[in-house]
N, CA, C and O atoms as CSV, one atom per row, in Angstrom:
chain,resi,resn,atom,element,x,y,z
A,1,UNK,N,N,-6.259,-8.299,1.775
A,1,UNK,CA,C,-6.081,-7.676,3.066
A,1,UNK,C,C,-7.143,-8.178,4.033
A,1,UNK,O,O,-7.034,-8.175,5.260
A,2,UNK,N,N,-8.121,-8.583,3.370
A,2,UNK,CA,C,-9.541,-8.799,4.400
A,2,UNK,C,C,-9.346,-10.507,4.974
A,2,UNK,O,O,-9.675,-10.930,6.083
A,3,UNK,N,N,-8.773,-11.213,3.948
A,3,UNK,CA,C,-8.135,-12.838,4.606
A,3,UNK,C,C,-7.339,-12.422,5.399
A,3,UNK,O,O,-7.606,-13.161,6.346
A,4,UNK,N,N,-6.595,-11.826,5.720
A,4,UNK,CA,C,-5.607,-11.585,6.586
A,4,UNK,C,C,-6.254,-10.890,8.045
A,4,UNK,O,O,-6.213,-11.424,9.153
A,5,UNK,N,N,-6.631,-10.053,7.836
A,5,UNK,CA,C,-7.561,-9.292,8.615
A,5,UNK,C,C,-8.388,-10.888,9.406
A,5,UNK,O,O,-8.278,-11.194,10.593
A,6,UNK,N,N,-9.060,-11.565,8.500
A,6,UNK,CA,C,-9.919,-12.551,9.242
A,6,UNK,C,C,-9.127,-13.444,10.017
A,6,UNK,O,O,-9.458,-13.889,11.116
A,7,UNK,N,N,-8.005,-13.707,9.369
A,7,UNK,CA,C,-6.906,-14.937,9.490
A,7,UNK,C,C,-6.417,-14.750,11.212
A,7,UNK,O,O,-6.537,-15.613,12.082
A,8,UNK,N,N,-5.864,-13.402,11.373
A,8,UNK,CA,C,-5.493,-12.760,12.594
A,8,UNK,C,C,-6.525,-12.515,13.922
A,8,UNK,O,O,-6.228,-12.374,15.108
A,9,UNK,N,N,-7.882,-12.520,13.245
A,9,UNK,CA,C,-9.309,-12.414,14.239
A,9,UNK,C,C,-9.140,-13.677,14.941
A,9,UNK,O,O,-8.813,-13.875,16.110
A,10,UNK,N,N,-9.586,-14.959,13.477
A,10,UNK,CA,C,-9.682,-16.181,13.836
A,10,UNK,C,C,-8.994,-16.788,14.635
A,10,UNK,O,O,-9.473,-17.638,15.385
A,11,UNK,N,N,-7.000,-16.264,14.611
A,11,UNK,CA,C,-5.985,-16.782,15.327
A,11,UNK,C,C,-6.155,-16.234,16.858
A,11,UNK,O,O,-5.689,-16.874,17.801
A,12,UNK,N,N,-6.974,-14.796,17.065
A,12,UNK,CA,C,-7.110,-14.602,18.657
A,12,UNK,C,C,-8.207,-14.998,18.919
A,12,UNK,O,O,-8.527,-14.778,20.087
A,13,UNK,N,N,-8.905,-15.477,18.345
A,13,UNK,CA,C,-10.314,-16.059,19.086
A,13,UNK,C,C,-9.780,-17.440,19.238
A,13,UNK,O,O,-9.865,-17.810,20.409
A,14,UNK,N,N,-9.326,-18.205,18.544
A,14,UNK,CA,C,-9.056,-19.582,18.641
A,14,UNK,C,C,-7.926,-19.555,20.030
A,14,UNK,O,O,-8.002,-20.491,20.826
A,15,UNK,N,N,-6.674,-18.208,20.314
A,15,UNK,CA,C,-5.765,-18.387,21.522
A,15,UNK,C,C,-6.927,-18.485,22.435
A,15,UNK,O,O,-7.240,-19.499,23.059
A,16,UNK,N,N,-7.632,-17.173,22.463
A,16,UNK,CA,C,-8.252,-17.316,23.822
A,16,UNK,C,C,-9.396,-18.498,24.739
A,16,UNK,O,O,-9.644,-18.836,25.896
A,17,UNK,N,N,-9.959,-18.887,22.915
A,17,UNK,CA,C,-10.580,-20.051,23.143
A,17,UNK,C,C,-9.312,-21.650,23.730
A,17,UNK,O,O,-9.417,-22.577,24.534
A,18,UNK,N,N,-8.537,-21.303,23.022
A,18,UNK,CA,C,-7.576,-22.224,23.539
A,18,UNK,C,C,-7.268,-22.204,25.220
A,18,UNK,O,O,-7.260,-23.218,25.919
A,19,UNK,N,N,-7.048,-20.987,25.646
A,19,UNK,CA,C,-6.428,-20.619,26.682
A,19,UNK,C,C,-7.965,-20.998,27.944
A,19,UNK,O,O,-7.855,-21.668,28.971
A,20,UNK,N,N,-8.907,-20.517,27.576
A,20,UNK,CA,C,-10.352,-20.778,28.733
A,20,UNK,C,C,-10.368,-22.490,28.371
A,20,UNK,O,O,-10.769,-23.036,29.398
A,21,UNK,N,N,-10.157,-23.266,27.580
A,21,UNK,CA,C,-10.471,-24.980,27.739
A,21,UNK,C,C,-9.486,-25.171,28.624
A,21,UNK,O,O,-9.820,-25.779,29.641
A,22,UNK,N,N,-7.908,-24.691,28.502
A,22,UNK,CA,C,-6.646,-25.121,29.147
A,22,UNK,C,C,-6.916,-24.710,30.549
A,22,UNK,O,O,-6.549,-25.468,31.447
A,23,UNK,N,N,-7.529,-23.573,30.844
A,23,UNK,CA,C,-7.517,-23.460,32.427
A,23,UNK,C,C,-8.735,-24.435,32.787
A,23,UNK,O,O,-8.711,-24.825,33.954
A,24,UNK,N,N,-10.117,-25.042,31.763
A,24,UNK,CA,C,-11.167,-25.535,32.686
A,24,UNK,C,C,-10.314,-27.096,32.432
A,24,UNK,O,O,-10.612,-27.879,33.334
A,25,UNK,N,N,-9.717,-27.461,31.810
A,25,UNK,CA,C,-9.511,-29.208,31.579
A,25,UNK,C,C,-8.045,-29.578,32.063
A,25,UNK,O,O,-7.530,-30.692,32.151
A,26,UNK,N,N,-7.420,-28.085,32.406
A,26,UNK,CA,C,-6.082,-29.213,33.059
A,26,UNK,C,C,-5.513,-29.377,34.589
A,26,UNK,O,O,-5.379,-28.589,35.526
A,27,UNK,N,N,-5.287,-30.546,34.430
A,27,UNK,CA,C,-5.360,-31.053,35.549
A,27,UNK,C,C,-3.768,-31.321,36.518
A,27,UNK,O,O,-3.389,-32.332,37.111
A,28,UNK,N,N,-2.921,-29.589,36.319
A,28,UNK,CA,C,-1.940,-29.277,36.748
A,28,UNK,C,C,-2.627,-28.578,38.144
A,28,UNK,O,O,-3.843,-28.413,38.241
A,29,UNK,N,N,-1.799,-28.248,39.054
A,29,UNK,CA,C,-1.521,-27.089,40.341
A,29,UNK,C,C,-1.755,-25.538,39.313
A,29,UNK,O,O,-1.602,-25.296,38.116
A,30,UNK,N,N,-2.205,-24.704,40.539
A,30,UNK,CA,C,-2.274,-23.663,39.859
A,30,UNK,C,C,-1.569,-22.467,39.099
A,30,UNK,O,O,-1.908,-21.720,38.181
A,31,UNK,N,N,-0.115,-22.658,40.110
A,31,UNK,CA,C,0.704,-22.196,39.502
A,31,UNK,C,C,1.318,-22.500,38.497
A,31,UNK,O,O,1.936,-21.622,37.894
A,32,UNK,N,N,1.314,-24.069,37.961
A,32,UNK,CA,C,1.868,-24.696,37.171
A,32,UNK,C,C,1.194,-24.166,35.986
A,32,UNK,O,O,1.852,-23.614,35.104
A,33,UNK,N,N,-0.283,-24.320,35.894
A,33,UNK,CA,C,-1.057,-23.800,34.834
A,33,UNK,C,C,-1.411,-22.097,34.662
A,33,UNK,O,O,-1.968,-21.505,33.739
A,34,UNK,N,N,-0.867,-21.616,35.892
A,34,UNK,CA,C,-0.632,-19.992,35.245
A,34,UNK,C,C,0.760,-19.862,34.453
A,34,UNK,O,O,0.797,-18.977,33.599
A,35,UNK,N,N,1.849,-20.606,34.634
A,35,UNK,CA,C,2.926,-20.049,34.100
A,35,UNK,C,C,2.995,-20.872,32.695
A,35,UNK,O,O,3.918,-20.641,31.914
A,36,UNK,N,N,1.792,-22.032,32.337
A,36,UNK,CA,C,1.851,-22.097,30.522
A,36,UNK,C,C,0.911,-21.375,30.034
A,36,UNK,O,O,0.841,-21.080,28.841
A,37,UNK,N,N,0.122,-21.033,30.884
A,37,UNK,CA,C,-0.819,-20.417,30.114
A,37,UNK,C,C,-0.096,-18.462,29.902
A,37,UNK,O,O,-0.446,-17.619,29.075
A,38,UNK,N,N,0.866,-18.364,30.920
A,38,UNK,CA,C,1.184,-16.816,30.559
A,38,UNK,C,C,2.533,-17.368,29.276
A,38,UNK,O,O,2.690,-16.673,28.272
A,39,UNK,N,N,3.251,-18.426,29.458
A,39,UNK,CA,C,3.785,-19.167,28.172
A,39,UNK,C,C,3.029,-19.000,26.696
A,39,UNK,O,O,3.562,-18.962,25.587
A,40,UNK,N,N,1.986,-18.935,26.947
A,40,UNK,CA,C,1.369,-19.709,25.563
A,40,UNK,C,C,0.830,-18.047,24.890
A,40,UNK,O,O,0.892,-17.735,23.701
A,41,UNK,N,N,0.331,-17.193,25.989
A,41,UNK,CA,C,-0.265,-15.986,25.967
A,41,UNK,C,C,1.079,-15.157,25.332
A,41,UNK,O,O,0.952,-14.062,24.783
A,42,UNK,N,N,2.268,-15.787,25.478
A,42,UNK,CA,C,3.145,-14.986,25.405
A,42,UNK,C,C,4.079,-15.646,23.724
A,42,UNK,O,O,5.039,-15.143,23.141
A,43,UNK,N,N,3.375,-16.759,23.431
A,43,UNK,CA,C,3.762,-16.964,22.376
A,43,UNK,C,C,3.083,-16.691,21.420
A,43,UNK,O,O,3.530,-16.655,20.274
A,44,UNK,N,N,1.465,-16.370,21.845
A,44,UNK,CA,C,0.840,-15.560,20.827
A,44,UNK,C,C,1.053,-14.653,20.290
A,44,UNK,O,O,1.240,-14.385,19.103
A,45,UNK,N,N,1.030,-13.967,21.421
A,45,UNK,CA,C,1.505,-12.269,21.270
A,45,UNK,C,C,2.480,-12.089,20.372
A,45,UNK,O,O,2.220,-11.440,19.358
A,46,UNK,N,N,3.744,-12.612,20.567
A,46,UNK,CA,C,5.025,-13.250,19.806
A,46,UNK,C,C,4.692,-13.143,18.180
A,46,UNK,O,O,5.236,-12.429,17.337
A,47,UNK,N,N,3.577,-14.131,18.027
A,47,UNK,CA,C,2.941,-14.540,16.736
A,47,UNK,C,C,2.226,-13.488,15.993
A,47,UNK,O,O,2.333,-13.220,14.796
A,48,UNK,N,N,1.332,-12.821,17.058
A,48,UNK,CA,C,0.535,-11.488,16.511
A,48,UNK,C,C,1.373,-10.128,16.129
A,48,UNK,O,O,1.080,-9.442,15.149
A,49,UNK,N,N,2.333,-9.859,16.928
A,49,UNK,CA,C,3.451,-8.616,16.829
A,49,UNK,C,C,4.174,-9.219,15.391
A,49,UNK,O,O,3.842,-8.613,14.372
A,50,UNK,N,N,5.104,-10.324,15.229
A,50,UNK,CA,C,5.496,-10.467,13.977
A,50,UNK,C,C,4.469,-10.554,12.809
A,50,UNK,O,O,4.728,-9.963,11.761
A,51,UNK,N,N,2.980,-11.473,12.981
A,51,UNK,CA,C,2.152,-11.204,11.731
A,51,UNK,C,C,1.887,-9.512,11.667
A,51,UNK,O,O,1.968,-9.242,10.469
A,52,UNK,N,N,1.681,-8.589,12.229
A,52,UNK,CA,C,1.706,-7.495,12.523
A,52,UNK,C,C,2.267,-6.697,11.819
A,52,UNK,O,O,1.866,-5.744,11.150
A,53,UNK,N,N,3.834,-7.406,12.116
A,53,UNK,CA,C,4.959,-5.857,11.356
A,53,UNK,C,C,5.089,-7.019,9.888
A,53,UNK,O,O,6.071,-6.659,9.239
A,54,UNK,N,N,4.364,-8.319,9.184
A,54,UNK,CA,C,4.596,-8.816,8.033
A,54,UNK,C,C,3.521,-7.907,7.453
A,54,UNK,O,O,3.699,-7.341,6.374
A,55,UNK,N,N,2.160,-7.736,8.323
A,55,UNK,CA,C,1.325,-6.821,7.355
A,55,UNK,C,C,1.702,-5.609,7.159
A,55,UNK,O,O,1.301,-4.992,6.172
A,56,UNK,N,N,2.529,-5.064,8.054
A,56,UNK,CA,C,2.903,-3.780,8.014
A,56,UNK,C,C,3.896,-3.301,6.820
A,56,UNK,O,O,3.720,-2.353,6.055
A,57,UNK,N,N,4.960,-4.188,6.864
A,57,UNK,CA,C,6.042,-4.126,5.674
A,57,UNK,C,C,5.098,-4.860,4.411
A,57,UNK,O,O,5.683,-4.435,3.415
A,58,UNK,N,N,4.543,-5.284,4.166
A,58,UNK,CA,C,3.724,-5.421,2.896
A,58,UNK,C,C,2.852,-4.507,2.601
A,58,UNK,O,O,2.618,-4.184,1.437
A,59,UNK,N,N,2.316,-4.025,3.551
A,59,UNK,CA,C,1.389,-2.527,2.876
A,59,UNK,C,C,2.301,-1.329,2.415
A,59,UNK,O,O,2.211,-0.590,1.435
A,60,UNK,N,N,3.418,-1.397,3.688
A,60,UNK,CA,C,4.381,-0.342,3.135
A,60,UNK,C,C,4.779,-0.607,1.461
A,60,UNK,O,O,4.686,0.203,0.539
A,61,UNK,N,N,5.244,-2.004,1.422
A,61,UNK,CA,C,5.738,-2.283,-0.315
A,61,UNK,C,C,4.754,-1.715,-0.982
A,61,UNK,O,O,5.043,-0.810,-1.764
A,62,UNK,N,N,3.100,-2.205,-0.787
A,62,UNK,CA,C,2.272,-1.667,-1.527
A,62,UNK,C,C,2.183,-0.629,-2.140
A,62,UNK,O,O,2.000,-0.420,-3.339
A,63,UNK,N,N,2.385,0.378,-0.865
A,63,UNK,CA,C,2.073,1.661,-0.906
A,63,UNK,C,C,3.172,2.498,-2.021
A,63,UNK,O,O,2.984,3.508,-2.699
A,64,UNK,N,N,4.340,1.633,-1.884
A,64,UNK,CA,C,5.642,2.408,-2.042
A,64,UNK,C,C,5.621,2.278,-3.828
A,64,UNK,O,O,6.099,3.161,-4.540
A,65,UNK,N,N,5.041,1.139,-4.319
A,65,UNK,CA,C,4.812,0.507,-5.217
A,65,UNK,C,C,3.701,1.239,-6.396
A,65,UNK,O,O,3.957,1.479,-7.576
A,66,UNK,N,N,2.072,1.563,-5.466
A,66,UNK,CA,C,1.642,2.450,-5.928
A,66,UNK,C,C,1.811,3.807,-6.276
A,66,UNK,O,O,1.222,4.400,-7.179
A,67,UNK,N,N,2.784,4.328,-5.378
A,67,UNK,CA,C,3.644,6.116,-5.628
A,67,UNK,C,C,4.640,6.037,-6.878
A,67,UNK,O,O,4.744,6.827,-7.816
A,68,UNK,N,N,5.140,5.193,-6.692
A,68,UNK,CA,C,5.811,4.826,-7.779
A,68,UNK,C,C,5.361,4.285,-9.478
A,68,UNK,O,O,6.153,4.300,-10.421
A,69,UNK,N,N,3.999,3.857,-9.550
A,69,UNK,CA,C,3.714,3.591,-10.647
A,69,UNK,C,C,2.691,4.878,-10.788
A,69,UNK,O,O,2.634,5.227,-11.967
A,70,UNK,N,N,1.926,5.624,-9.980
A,70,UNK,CA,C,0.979,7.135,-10.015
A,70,UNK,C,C,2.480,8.252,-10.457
A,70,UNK,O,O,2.338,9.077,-11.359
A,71,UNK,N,N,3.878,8.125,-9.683
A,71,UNK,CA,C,5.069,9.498,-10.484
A,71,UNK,C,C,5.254,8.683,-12.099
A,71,UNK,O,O,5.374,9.330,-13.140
A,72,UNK,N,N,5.248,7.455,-12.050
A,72,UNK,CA,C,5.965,6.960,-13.665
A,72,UNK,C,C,4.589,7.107,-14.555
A,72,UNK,O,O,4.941,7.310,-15.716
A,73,UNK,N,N,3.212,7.083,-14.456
A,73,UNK,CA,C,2.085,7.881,-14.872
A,73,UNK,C,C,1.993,9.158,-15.352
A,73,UNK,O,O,1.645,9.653,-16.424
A,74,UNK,N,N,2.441,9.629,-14.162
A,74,UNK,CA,C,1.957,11.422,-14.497
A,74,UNK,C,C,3.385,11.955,-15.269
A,74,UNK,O,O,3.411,13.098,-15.728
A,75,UNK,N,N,4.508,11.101,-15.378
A,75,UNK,CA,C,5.797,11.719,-15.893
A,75,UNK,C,C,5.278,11.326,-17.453
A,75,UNK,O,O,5.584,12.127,-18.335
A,76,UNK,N,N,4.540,10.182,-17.811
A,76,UNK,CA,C,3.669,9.887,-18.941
A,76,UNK,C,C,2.815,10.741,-19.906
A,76,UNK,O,O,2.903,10.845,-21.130
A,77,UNK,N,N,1.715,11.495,-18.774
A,77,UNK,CA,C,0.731,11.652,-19.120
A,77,UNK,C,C,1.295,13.801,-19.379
A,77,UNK,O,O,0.806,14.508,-20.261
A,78,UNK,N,N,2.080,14.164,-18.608
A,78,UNK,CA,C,3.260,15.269,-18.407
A,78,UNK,C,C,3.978,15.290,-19.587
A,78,UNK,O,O,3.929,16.263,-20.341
A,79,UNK,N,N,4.621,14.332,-19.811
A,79,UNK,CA,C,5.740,14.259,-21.762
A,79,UNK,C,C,4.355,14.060,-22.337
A,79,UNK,O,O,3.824,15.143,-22.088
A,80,UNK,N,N,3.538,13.385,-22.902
A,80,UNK,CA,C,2.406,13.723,-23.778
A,80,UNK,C,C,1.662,14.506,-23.760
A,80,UNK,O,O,0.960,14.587,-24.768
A,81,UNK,N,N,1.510,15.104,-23.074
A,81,UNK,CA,C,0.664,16.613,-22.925
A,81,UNK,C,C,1.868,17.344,-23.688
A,81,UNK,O,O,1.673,17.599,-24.876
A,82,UNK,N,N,3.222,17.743,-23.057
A,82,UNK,CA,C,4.275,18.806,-23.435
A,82,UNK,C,C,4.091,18.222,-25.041
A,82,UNK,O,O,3.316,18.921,-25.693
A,83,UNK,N,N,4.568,17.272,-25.649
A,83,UNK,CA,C,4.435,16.710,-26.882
A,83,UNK,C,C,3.923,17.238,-27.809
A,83,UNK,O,O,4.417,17.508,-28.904
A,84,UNK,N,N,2.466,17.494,-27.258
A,84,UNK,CA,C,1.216,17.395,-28.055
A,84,UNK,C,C,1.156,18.947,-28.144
A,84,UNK,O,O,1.033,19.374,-29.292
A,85,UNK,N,N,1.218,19.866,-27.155
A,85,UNK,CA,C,1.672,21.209,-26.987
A,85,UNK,C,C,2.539,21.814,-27.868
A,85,UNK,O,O,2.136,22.717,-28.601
A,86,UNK,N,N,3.905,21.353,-27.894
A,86,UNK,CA,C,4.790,21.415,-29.168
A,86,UNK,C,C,4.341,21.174,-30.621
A,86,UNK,O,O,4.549,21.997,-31.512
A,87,UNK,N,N,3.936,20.415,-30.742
A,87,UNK,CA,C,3.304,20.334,-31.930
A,87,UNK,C,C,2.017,20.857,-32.456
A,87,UNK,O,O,1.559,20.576,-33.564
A,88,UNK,N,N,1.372,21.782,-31.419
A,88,UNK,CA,C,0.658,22.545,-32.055
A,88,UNK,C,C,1.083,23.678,-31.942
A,88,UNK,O,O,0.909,24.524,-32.819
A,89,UNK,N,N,1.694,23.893,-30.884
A,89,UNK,CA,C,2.674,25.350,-31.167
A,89,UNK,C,C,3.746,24.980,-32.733
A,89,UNK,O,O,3.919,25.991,-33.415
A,90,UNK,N,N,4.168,24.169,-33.082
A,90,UNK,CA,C,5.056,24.718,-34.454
A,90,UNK,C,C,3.730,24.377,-35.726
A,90,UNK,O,O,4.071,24.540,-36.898
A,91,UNK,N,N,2.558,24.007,-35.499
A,91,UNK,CA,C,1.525,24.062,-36.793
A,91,UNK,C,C,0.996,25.386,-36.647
A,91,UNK,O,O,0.695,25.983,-37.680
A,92,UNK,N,N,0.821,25.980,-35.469
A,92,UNK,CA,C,0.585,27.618,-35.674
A,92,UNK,C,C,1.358,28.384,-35.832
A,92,UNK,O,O,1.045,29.518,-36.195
A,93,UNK,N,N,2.423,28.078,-35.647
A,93,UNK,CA,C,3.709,29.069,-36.189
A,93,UNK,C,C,4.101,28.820,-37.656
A,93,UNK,O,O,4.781,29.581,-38.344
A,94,UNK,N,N,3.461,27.390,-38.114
A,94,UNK,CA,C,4.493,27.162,-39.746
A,94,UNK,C,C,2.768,27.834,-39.916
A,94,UNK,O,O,3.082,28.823,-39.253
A,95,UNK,N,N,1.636,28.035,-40.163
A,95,UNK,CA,C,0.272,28.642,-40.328
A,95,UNK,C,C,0.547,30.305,-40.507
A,95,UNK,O,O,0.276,31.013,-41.477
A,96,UNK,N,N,1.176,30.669,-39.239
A,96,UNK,CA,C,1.510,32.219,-39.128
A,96,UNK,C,C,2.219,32.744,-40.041
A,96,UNK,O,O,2.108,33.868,-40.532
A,97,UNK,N,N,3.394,31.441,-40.413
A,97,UNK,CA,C,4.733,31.833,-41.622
A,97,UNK,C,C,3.544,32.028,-42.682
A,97,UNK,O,O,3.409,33.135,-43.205
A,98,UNK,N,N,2.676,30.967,-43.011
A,98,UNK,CA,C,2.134,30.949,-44.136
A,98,UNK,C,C,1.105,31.926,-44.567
A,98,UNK,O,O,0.784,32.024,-45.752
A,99,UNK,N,N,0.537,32.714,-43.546
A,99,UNK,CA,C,-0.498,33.696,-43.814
A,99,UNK,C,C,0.367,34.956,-44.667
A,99,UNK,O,O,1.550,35.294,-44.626
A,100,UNK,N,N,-0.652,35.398,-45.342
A,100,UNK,CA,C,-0.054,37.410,-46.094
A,100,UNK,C,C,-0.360,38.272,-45.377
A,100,UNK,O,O,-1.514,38.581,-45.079
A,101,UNK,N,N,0.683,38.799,-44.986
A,101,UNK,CA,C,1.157,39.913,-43.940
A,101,UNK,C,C,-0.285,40.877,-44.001
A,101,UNK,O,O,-0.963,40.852,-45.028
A,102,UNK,N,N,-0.641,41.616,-42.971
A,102,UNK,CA,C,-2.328,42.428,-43.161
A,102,UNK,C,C,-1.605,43.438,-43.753
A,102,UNK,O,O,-0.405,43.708,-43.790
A,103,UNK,N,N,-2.852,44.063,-44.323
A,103,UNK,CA,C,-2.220,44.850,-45.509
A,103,UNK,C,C,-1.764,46.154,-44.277
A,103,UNK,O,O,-2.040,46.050,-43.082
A,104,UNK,N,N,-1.054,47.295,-44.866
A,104,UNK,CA,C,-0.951,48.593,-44.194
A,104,UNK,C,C,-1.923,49.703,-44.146
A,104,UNK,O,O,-2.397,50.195,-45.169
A,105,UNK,N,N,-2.313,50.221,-42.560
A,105,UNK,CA,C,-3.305,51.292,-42.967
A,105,UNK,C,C,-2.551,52.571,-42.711
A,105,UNK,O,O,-1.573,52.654,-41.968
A,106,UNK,N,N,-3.145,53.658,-43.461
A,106,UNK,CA,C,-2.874,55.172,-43.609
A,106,UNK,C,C,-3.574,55.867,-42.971
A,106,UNK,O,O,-3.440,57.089,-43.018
């Protein structure tokens, strides 16, 4: 997550760095070089909104992924507990069969 995180920093520092050389070195009219540079600003953006919703739908998988292996866990750890429960409930009950009744008092 943190390459990605950097990957996306690096990609807007490098537009904007891109975008301040393009307005000091080119040697268009001004309008000409506002409408690539709102072009180019606008193909970033483009670039950042889709890397955006790719990180977004991959954390979602993540997430959806981890809930799903923490319910198939505890449905685990839930039948072995009940299991283990059962089986000491019928060793104290075949124990109980096996004890001699207390004697009777008068």
């Amino acid at each position: 997550m943190a390459n990605r995180s950097e990957f996306i920093a690096g990609l807007v520092v490098g537009a904007l760095v891109g975008v301040g050389l393009g307005l000091l070195l080119a040697p268009r009219a001004g309008e000409e070089t506002r409408g690539r540079l709102r072009s180019k600003a606008d193909e970033v953006a483009d670039l950042l909104r889709g890397r955006a919703r790719d990180v977004t739908d991959q954390l979602k998988e993540t997430v959806e992924e981890l809930g799903s292996k923490m319910r198939s866990s505890a449905e685990e750890v839930t039948a072995r507990v009940q299991k283990a429960l059962d089986e000491q409930m019928q060793k104290l009950r075949a124990a109980l069969d096996r004890s001699p009744a207390p004697p009777e008092r008068n």
